[in-house]
Coordinates of N, CA and C in Angstrom, one line a residue:
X1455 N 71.2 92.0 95.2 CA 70.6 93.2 94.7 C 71.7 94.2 94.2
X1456 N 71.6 95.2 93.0 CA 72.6 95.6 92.4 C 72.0 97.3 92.6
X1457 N 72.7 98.1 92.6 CA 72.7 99.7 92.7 C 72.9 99.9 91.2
X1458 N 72.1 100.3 90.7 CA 72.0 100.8 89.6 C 71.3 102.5 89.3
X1459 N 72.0 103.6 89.0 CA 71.4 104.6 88.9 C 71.7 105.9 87.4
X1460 N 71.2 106.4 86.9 CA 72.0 107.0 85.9 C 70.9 108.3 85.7
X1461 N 71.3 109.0 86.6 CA 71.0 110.6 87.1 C 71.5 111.6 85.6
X1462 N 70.5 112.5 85.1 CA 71.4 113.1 84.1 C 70.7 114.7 84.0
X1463 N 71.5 115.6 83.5 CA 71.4 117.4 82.9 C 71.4 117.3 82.1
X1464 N 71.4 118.7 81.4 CA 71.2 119.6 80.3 C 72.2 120.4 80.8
X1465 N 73.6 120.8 80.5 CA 74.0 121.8 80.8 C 74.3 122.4 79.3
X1466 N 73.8 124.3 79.6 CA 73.8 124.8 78.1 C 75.6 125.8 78.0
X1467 N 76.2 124.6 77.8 CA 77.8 125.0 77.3 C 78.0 123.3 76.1
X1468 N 78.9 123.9 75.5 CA 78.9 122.9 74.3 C 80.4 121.5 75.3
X1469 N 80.3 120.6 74.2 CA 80.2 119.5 75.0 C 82.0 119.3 75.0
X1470 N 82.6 119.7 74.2 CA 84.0 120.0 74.4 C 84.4 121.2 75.8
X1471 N 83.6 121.9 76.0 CA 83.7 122.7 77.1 C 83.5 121.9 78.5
X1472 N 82.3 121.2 78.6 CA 82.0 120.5 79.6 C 83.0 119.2 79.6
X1473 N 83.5 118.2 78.8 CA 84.2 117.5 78.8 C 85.8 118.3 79.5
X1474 N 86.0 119.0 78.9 CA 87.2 119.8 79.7 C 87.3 119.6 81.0
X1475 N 86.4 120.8 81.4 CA 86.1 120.7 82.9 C 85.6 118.9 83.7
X1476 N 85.0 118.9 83.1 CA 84.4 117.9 84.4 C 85.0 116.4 83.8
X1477 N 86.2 115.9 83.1 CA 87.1 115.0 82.8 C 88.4 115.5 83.0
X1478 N 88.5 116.4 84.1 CA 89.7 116.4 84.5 C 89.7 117.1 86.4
X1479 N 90.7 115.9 87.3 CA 90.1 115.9 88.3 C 90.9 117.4 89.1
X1480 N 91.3 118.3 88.5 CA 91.8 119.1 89.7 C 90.7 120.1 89.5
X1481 N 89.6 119.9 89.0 CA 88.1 120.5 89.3 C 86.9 119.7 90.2
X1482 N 87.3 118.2 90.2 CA 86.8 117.6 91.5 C 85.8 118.3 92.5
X1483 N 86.8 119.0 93.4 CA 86.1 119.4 94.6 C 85.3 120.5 94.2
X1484 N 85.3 121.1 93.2 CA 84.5 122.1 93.3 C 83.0 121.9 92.7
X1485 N 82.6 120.3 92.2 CA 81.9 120.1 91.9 C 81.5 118.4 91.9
X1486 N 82.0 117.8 92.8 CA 81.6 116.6 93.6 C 81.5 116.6 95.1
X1487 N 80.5 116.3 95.7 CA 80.1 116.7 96.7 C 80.6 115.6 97.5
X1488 N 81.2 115.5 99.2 CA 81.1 114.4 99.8 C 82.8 114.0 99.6
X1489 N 83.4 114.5 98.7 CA 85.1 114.5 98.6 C 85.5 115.5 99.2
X1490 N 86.6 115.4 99.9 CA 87.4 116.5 100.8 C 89.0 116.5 100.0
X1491 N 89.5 115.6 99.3 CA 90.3 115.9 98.1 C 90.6 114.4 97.2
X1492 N 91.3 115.4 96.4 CA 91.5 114.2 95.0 C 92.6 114.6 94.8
X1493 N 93.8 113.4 94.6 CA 94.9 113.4 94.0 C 95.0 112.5 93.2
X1494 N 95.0 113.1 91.5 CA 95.2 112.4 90.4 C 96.7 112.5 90.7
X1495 N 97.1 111.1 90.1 CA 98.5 110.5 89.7 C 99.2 111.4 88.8
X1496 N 98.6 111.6 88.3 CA 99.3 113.0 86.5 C 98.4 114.0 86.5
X1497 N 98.7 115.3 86.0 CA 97.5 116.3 86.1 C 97.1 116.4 84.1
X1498 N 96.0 116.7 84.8 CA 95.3 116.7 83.4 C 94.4 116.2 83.1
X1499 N 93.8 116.1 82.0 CA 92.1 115.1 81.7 C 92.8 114.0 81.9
X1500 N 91.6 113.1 82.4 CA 91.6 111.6 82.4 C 91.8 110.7 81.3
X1501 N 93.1 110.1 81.1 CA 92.7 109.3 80.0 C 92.7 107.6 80.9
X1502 N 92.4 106.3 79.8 CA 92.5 105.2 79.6 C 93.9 105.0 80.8
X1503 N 93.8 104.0 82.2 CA 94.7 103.8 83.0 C 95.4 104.4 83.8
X1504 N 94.5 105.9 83.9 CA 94.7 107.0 85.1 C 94.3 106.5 86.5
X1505 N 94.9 107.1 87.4 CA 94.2 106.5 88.8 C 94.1 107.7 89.5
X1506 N 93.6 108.1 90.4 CA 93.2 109.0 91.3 C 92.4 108.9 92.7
X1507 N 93.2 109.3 93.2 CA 92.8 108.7 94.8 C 91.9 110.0 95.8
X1508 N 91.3 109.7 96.0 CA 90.2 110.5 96.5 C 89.8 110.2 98.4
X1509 N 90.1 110.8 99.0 CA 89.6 111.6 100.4 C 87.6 111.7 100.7
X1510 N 87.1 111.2 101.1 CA 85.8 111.4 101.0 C 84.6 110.4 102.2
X1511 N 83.1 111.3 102.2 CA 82.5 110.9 103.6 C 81.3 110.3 102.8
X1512 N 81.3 109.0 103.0 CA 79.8 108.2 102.5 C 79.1 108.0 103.5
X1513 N 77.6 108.2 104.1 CA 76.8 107.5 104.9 C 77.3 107.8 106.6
X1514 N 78.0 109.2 106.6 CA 78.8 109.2 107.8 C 80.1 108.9 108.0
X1515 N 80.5 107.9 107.3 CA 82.3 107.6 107.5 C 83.0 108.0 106.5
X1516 N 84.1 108.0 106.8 CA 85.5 109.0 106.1 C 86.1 107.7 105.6
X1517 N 86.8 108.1 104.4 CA 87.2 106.5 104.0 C 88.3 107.5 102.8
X1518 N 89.5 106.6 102.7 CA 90.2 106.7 101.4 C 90.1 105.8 100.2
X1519 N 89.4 106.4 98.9 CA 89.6 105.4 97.9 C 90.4 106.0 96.7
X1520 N 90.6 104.9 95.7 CA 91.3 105.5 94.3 C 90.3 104.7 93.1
X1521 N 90.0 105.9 92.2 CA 89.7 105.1 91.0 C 90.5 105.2 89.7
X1522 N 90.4 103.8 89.0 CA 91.1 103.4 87.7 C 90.0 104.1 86.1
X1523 N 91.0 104.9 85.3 CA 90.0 104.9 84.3 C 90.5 103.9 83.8
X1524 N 88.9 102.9 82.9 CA 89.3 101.6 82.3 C 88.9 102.2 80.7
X1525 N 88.1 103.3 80.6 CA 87.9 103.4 79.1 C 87.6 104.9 79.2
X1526 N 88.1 105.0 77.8 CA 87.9 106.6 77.7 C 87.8 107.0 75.8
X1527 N 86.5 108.1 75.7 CA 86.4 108.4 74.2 C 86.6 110.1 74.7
X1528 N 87.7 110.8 74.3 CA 87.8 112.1 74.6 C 86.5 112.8 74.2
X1529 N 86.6 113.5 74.7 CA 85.0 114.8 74.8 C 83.8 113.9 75.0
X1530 N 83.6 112.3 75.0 CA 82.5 111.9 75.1 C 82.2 111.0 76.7
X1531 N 83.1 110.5 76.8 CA 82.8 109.6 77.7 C 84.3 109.2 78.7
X1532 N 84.4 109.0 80.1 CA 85.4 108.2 80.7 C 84.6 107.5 82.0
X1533 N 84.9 106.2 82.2 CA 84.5 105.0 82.7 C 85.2 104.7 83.9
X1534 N 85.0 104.6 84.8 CA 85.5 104.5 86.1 C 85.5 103.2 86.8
X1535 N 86.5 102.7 87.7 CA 86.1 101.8 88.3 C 86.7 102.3 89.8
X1536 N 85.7 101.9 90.5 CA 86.5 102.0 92.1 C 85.7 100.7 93.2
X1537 N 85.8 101.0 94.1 CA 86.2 99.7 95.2 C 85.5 100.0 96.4
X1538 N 85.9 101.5 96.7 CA 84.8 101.5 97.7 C 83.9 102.9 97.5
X1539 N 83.1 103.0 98.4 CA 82.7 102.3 99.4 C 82.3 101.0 99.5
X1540 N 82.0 100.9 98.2 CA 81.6 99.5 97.4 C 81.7 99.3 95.9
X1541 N 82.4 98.1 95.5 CA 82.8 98.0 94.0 C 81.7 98.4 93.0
X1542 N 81.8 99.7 92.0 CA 81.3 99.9 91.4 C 81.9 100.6 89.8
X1543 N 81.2 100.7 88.8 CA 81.7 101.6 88.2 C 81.1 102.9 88.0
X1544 N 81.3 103.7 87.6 CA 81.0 104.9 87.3 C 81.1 105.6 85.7
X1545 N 80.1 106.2 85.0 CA 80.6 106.7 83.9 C 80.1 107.8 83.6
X1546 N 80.7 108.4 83.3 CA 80.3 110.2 82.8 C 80.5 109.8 80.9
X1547 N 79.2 110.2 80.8 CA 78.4 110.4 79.5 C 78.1 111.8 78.9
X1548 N 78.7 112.0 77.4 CA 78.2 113.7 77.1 C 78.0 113.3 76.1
X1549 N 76.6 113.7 75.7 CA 75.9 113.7 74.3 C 75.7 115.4 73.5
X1550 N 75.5 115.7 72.5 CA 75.2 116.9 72.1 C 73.2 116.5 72.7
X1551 N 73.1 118.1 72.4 CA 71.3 118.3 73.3 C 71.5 119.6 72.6
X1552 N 70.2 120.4 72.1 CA 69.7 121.2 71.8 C 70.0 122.3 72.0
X1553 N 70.0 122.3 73.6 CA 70.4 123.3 74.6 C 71.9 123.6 74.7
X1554 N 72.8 122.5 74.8 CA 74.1 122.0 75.4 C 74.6 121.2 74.9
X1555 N 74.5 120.6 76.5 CA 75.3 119.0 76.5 C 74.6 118.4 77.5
X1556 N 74.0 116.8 76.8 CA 73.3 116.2 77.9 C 74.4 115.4 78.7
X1557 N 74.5 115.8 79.6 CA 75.8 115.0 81.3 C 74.5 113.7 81.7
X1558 N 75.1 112.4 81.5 CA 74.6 111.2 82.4 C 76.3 110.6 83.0
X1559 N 75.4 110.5 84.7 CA 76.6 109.6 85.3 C 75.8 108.4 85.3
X1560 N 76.3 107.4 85.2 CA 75.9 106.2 85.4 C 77.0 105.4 86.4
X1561 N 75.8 104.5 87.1 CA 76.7 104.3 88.2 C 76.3 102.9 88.4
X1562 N 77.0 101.5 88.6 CA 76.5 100.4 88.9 C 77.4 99.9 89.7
X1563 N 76.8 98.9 90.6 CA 77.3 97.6 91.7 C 76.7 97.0 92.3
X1564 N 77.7 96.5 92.9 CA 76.9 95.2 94.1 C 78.1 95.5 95.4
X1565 N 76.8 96.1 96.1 CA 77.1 96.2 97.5 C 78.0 94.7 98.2
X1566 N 78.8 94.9 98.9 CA 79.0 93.7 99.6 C 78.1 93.1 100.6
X1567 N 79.0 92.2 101.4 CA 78.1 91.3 102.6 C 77.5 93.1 103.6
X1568 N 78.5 93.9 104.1 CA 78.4 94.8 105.1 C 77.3 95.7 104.5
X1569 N 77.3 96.0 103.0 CA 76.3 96.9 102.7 C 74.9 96.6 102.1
X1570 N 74.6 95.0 101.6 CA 73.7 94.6 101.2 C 72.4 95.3 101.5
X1571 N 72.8 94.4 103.0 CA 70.7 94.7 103.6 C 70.4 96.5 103.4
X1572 N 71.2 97.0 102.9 CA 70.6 98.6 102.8 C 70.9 98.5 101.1
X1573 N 71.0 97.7 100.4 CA 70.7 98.5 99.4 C 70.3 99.5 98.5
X1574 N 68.3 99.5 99.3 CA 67.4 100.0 98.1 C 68.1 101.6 99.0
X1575 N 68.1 102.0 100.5 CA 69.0 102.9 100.7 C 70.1 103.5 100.1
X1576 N 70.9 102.7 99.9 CA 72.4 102.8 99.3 C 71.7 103.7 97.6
X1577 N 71.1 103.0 97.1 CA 70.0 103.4 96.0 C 70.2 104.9 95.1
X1578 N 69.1 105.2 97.0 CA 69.0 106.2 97.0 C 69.7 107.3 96.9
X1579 N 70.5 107.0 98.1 CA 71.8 108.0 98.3 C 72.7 108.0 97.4
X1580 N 72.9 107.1 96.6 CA 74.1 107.1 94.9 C 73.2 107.8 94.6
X1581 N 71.8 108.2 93.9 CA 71.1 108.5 93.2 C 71.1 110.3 93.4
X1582 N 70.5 110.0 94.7 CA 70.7 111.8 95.4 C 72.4 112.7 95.3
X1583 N 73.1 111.8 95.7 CA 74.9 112.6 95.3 C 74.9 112.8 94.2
X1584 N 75.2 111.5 93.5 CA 75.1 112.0 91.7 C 74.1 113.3 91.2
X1585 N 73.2 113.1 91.6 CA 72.0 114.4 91.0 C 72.7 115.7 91.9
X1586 N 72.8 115.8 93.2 CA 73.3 116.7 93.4 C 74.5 117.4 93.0
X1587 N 75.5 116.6 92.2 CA 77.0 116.8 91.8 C 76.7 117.3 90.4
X1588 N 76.0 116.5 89.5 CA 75.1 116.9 88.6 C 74.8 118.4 88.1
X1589 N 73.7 118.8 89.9 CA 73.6 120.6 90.1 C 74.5 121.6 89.9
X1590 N 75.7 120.9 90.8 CA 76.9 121.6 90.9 C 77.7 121.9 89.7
X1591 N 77.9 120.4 89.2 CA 78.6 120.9 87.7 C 77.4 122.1 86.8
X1592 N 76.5 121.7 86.6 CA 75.8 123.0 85.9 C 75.9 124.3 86.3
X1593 N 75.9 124.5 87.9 CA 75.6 126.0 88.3 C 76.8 126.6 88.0
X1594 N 78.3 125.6 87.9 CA 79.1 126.0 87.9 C 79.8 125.9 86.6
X1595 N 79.5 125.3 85.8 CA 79.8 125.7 84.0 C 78.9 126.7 83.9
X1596 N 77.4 127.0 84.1 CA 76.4 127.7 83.2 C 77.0 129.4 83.9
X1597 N 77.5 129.6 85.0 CA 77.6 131.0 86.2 C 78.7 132.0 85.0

């Protein structure tokens, strides 16, 4: 069974503004939930072969991971790969919208042996952080 989720907004700021902020990690904590810190390798937006290692509590436990960007279209899109809590990727998506900018994270994997039998859980809870991180980035571009 694979975790597949891709939670998305409307935030009403244009899409070069939102790409700013939320593709570049020394804005992290202020708008991903469940991290207690992030240290990108270089400061700045994310490009193509950045890594950044991140401090953070999944499901109850505290764990250190780092993610690689493997692809990156400036102002539109950067692609993530990380390892734990379980190998997945990650991708932040910015489309123009009406309003804004439509924000999708998309998020996929396959749980290992330890996290399988909870999947449709695991599911959920990727599904609920992302939407809540989601919140955050909006309340906090639109304020």
């Amino acid at each position: 069974m694979s975790v597949e989720v891709s939670p998305r907004v409307v935030v009403r700021r244009e899409r070069a503004e939102v790409a700013a902020y939320m593709f570049d990690p020394a804005h992290d904590l202020e708008w991903t939930g469940g991290i207690t810190a992030s240290r990108p390798a270089r400061p700045g937006p994310l490009r193509t072969g950045d890594q950044v290692e991140r401090t953070a509590r999944f499901l109850g436990r505290g764990f250190t991971y780092a993610y690689v960007v493997t692809a990156h279209e400036p102002g539109r899109m950067v692609e993530l790969a990380v390892e734990r809590p379980f190998p997945m990727t990650i991708r932040y998506e910015l489309a123009g919208h009406p309003d804004g900018t439509l924000v999708t994270i998309r998020a996929s994997g396959e749980p290992g042996w330890f996290f399988r039998w909870a999947t449709p859980l695991l599911r959920r809870q990727v599904h609920r952080s992302i939407s809540a991180d989601l919140d955050r980035l909006r309340a906090r571009l639109e304020a």
